[in-house]
Coordinates of N, CA and C in Angstrom, one line a residue:
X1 N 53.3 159.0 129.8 CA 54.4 160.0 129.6 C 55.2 159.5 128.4
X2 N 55.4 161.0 127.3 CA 56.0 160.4 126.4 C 58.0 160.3 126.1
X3 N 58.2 159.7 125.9 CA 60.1 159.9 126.1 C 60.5 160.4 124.8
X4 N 61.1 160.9 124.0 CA 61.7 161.0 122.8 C 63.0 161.2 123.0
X5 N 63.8 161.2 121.8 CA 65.5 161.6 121.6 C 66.0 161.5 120.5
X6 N 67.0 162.1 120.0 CA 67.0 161.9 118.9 C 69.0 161.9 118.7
X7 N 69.0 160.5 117.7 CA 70.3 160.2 117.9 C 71.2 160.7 117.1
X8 N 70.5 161.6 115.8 CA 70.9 162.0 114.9 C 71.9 161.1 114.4
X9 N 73.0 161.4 112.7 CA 73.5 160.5 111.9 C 74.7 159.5 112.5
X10 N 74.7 158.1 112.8 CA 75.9 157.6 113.1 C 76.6 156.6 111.7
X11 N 77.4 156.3 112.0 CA 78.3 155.8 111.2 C 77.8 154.2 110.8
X12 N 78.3 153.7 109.9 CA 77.9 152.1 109.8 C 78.2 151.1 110.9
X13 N 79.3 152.1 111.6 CA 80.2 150.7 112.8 C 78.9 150.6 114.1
X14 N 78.4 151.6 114.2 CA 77.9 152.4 115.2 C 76.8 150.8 115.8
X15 N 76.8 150.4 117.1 CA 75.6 149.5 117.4 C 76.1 150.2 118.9
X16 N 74.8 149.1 120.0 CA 74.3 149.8 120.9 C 75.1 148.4 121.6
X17 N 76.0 149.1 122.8 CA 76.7 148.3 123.3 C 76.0 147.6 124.5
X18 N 75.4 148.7 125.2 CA 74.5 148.7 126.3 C 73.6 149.3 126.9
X19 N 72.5 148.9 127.6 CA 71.3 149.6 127.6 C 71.9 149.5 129.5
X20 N 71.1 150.6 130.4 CA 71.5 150.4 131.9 C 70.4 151.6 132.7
X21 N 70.1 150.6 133.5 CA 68.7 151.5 133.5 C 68.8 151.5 135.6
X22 N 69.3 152.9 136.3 CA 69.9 152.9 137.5 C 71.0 152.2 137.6
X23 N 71.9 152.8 136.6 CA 73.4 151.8 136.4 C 73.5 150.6 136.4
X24 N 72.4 149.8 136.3 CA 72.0 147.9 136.4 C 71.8 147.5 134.4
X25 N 73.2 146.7 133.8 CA 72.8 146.5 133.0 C 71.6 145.7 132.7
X26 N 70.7 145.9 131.7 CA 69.2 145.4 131.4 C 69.7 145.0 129.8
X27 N 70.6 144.8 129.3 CA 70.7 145.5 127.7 C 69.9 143.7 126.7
X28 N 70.7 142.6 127.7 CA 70.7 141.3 127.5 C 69.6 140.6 128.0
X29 N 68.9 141.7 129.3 CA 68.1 140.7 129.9 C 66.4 140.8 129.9
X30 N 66.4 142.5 129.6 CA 65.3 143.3 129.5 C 64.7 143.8 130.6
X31 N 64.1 145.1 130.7 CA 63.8 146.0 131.5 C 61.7 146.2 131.0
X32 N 61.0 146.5 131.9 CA 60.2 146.8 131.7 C 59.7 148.8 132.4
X33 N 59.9 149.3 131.4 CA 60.1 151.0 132.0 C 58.6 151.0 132.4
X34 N 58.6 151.8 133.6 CA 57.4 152.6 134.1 C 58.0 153.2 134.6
X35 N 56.7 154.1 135.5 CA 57.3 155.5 136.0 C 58.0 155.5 137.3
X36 N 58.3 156.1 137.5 CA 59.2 156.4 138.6 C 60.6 155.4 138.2
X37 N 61.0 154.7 136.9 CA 62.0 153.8 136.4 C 63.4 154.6 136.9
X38 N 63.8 155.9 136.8 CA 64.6 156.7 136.7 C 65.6 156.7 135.6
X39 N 66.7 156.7 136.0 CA 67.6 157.1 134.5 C 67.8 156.2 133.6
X40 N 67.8 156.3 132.2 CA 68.0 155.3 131.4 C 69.1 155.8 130.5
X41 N 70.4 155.0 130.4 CA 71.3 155.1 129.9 C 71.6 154.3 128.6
X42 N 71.9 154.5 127.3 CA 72.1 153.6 126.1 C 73.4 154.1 125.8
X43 N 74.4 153.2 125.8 CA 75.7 153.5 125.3 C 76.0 152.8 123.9
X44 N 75.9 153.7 122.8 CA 76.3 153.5 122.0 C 78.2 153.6 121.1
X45 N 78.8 152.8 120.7 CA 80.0 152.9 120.5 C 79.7 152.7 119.1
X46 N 81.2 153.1 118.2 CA 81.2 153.2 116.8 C 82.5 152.7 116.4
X47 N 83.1 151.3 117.3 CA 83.8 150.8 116.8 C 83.1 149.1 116.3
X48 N 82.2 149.0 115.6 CA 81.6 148.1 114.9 C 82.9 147.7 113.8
X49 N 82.7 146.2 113.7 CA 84.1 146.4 112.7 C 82.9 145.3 111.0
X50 N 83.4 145.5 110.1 CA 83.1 144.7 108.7 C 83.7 143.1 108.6
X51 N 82.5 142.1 108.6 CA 82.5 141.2 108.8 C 82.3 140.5 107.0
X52 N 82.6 140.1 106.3 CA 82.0 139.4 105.1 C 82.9 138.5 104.4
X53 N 82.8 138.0 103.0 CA 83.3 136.8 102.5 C 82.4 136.7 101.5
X54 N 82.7 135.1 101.0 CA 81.8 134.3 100.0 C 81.5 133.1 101.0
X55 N 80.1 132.9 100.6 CA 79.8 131.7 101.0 C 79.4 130.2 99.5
X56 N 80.2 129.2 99.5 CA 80.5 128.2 98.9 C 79.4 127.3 99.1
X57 N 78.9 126.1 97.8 CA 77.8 125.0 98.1 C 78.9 124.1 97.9
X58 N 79.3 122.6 98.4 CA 80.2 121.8 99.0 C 81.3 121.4 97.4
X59 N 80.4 121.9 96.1 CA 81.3 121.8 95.2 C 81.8 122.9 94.7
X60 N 81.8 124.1 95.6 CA 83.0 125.0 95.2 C 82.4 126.0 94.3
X61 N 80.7 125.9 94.6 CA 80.1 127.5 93.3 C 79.6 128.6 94.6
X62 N 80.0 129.6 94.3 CA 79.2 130.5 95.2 C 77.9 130.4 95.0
X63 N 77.4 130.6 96.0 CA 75.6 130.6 96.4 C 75.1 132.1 96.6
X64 N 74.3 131.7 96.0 CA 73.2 133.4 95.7 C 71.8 133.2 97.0
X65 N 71.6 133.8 98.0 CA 70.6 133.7 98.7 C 71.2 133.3 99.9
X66 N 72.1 132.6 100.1 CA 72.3 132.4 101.6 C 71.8 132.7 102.7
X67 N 71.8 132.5 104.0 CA 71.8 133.6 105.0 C 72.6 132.8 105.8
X68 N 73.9 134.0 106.0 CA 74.9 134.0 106.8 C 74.6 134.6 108.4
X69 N 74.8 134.2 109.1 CA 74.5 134.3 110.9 C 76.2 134.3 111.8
X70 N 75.6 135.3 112.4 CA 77.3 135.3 113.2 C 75.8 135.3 114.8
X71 N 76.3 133.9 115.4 CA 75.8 134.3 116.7 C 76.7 134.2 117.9
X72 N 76.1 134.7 118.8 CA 76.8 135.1 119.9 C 77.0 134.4 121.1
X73 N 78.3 134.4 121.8 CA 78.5 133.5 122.5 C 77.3 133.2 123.8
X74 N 76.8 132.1 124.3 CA 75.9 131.6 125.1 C 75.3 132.0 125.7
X75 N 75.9 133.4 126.7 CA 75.9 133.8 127.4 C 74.8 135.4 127.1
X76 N 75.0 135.5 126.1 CA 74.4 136.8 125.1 C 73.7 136.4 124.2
X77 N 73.0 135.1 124.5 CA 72.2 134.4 123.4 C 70.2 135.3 123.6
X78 N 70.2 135.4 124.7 CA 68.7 136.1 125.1 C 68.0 136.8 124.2
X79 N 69.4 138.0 123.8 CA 69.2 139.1 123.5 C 69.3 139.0 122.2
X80 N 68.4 139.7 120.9 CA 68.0 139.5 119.7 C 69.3 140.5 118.9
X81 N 69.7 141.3 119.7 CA 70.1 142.2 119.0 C 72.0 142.0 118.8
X82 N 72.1 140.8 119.8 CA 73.4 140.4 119.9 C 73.1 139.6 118.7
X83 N 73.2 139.4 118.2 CA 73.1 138.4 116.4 C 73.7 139.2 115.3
X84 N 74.2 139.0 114.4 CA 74.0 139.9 112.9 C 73.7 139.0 112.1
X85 N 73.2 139.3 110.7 CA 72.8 138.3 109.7 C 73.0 139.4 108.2
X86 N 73.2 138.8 107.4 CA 73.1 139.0 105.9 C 72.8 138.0 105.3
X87 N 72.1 138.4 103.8 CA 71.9 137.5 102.6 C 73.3 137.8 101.6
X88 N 73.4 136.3 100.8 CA 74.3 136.6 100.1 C 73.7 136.8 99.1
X89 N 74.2 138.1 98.1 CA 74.0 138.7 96.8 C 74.2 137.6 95.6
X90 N 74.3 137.6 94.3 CA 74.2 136.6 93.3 C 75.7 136.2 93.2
X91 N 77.1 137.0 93.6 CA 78.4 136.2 93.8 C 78.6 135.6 94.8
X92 N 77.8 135.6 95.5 CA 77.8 134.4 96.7 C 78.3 135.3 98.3
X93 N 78.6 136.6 97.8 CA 79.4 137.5 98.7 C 78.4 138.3 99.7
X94 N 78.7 138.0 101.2 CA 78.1 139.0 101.7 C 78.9 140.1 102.9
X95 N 78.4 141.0 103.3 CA 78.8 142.1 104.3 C 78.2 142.5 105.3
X96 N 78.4 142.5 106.6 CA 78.0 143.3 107.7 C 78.6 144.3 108.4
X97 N 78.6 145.0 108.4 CA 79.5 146.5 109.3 C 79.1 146.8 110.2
X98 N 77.9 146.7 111.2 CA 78.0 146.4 112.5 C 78.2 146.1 113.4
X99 N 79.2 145.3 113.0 CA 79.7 144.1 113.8 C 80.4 144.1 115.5
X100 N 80.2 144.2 116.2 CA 80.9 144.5 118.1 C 82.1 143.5 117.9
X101 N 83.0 144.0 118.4 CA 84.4 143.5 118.8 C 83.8 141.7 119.8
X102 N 84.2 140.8 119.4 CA 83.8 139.9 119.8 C 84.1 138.5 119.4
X103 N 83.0 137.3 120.5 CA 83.3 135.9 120.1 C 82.0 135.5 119.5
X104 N 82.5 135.1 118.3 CA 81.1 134.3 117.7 C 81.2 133.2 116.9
X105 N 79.9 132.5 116.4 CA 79.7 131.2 116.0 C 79.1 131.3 114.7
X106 N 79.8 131.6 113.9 CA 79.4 132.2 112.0 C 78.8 130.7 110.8
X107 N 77.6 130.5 110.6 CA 76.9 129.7 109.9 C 76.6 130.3 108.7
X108 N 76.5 129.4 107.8 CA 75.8 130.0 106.0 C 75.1 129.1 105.5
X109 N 73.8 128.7 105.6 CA 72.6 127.9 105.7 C 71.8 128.2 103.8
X110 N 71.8 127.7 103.2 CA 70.9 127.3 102.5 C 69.6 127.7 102.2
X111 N 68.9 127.5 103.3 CA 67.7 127.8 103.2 C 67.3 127.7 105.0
X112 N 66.8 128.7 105.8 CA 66.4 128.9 107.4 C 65.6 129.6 107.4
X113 N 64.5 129.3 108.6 CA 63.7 130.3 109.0 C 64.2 131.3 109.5
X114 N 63.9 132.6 109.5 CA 63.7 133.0 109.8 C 63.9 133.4 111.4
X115 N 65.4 133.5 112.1 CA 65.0 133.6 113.8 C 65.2 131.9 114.6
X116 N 65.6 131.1 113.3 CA 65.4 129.6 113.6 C 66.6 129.7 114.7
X117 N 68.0 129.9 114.7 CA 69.1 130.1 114.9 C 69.0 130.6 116.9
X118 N 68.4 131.4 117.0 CA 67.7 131.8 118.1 C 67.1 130.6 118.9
X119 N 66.3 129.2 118.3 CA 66.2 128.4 119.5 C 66.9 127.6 119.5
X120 N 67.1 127.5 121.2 CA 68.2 126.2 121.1 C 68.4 125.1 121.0
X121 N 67.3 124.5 120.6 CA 67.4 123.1 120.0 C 67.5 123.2 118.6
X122 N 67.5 123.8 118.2 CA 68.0 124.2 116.8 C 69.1 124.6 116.5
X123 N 69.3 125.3 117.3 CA 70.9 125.5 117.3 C 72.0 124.5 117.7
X124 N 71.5 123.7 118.5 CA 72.7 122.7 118.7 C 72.1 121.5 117.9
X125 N 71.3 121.4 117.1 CA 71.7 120.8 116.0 C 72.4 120.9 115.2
X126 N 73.1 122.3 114.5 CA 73.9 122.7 113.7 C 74.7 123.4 114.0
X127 N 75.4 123.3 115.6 CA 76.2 123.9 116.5 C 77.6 123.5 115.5
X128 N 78.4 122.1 115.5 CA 79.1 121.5 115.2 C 79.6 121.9 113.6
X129 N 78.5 122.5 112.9 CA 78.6 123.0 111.6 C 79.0 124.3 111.3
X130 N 79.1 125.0 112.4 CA 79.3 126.4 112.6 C 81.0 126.6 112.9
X131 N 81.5 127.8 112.6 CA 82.6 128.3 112.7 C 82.9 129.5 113.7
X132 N 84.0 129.2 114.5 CA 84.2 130.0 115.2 C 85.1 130.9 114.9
X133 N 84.9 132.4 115.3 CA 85.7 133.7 114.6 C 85.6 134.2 116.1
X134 N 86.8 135.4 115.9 CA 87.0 136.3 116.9 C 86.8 137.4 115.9
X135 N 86.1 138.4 116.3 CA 85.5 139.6 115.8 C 86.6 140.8 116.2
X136 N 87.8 141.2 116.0 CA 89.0 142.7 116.5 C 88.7 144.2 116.0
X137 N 88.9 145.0 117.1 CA 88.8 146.1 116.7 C 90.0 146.2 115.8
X138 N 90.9 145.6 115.4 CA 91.9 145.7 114.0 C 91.3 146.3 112.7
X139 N 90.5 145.8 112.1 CA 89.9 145.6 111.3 C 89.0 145.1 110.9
X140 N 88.4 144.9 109.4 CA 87.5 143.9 108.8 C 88.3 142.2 108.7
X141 N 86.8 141.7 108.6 CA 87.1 140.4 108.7 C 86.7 139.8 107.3
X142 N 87.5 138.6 106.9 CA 86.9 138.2 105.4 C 87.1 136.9 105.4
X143 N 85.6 136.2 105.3 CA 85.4 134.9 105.5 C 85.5 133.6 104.0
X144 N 85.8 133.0 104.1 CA 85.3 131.9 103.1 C 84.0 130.6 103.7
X145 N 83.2 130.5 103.4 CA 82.5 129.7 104.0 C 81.5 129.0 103.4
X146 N 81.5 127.2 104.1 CA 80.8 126.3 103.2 C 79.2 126.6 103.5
X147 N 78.6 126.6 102.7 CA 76.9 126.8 103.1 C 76.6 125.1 103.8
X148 N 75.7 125.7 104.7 CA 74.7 124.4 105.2 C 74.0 124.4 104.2
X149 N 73.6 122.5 103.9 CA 72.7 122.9 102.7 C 71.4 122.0 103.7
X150 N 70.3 122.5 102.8 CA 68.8 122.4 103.9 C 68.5 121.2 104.2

């Protein structure tokens, strides 16, 4: 059986707050649909707020290539889609606008694989290097931040 839908144009703020499948959120933990699954609910909200800044190499030049990581507190770590990430442009400056009202742990790395951030033995090696932010539906947020260097 095929599902379709169509979400037509949302805004930049716009991310998916939660997935709930028989009113049981799944969104963090994952669901496997088959039939007879019944209702599936995706709540999408469009108060995403603009997260960005420059990211700095330890003598004070903006860095061109970074990748900046806002991850998510422990508890919401499962789930791929609770992360945001950007490269920084050649002034060292980067931007996210989907950002969920929230608690997170904002890194600016040098050089990373790829998803590295995601295991946790990796992550708590550069747990301590990371910066803690509260994410408000107030507004945008504007960071200054030292790069990890590799």
């Amino acid at each position: 059986e095929r599902y379709r839908f169509h979400v037509g144009h949302l805004p930049l703020s716009a991310y998916v707050e939660d997935i709930r499948v028989i009113g049981r959120s799944v969104f963090d933990e994952g669901y496997e649909l088959g039939a007879g699954t019944g209702e599936v609910q995706i709540f999408i909200r469009t108060d995403g707020q603009s997260v960005g800044g420059t990211v700095r190499s330890a003598d004070g030049i903006p860095r061109e290539s970074a990748t900046v990581v806002l991850v998510p507190p422990q508890e919401r770590r499962k789930n791929p889609a609770r992360y945001r990430t950007a490269n920084t442009d050649s002034n060292g400056v980067f931007r996210i606008t989907d950002v969920p009202p929230g608690d997170y742990t904002v890194f600016a790395w040098e050089n990373v694989l790829p998803t590295a951030w995601m295991n946790p033995r990796f992550y708590e090696k550069y747990a301590k290097l990371g910066r803690s932010v509260t994410v408000t539906a107030g507004g945008p947020l504007d960071l200054q931040l030292s790069m990890i260097p590799e």
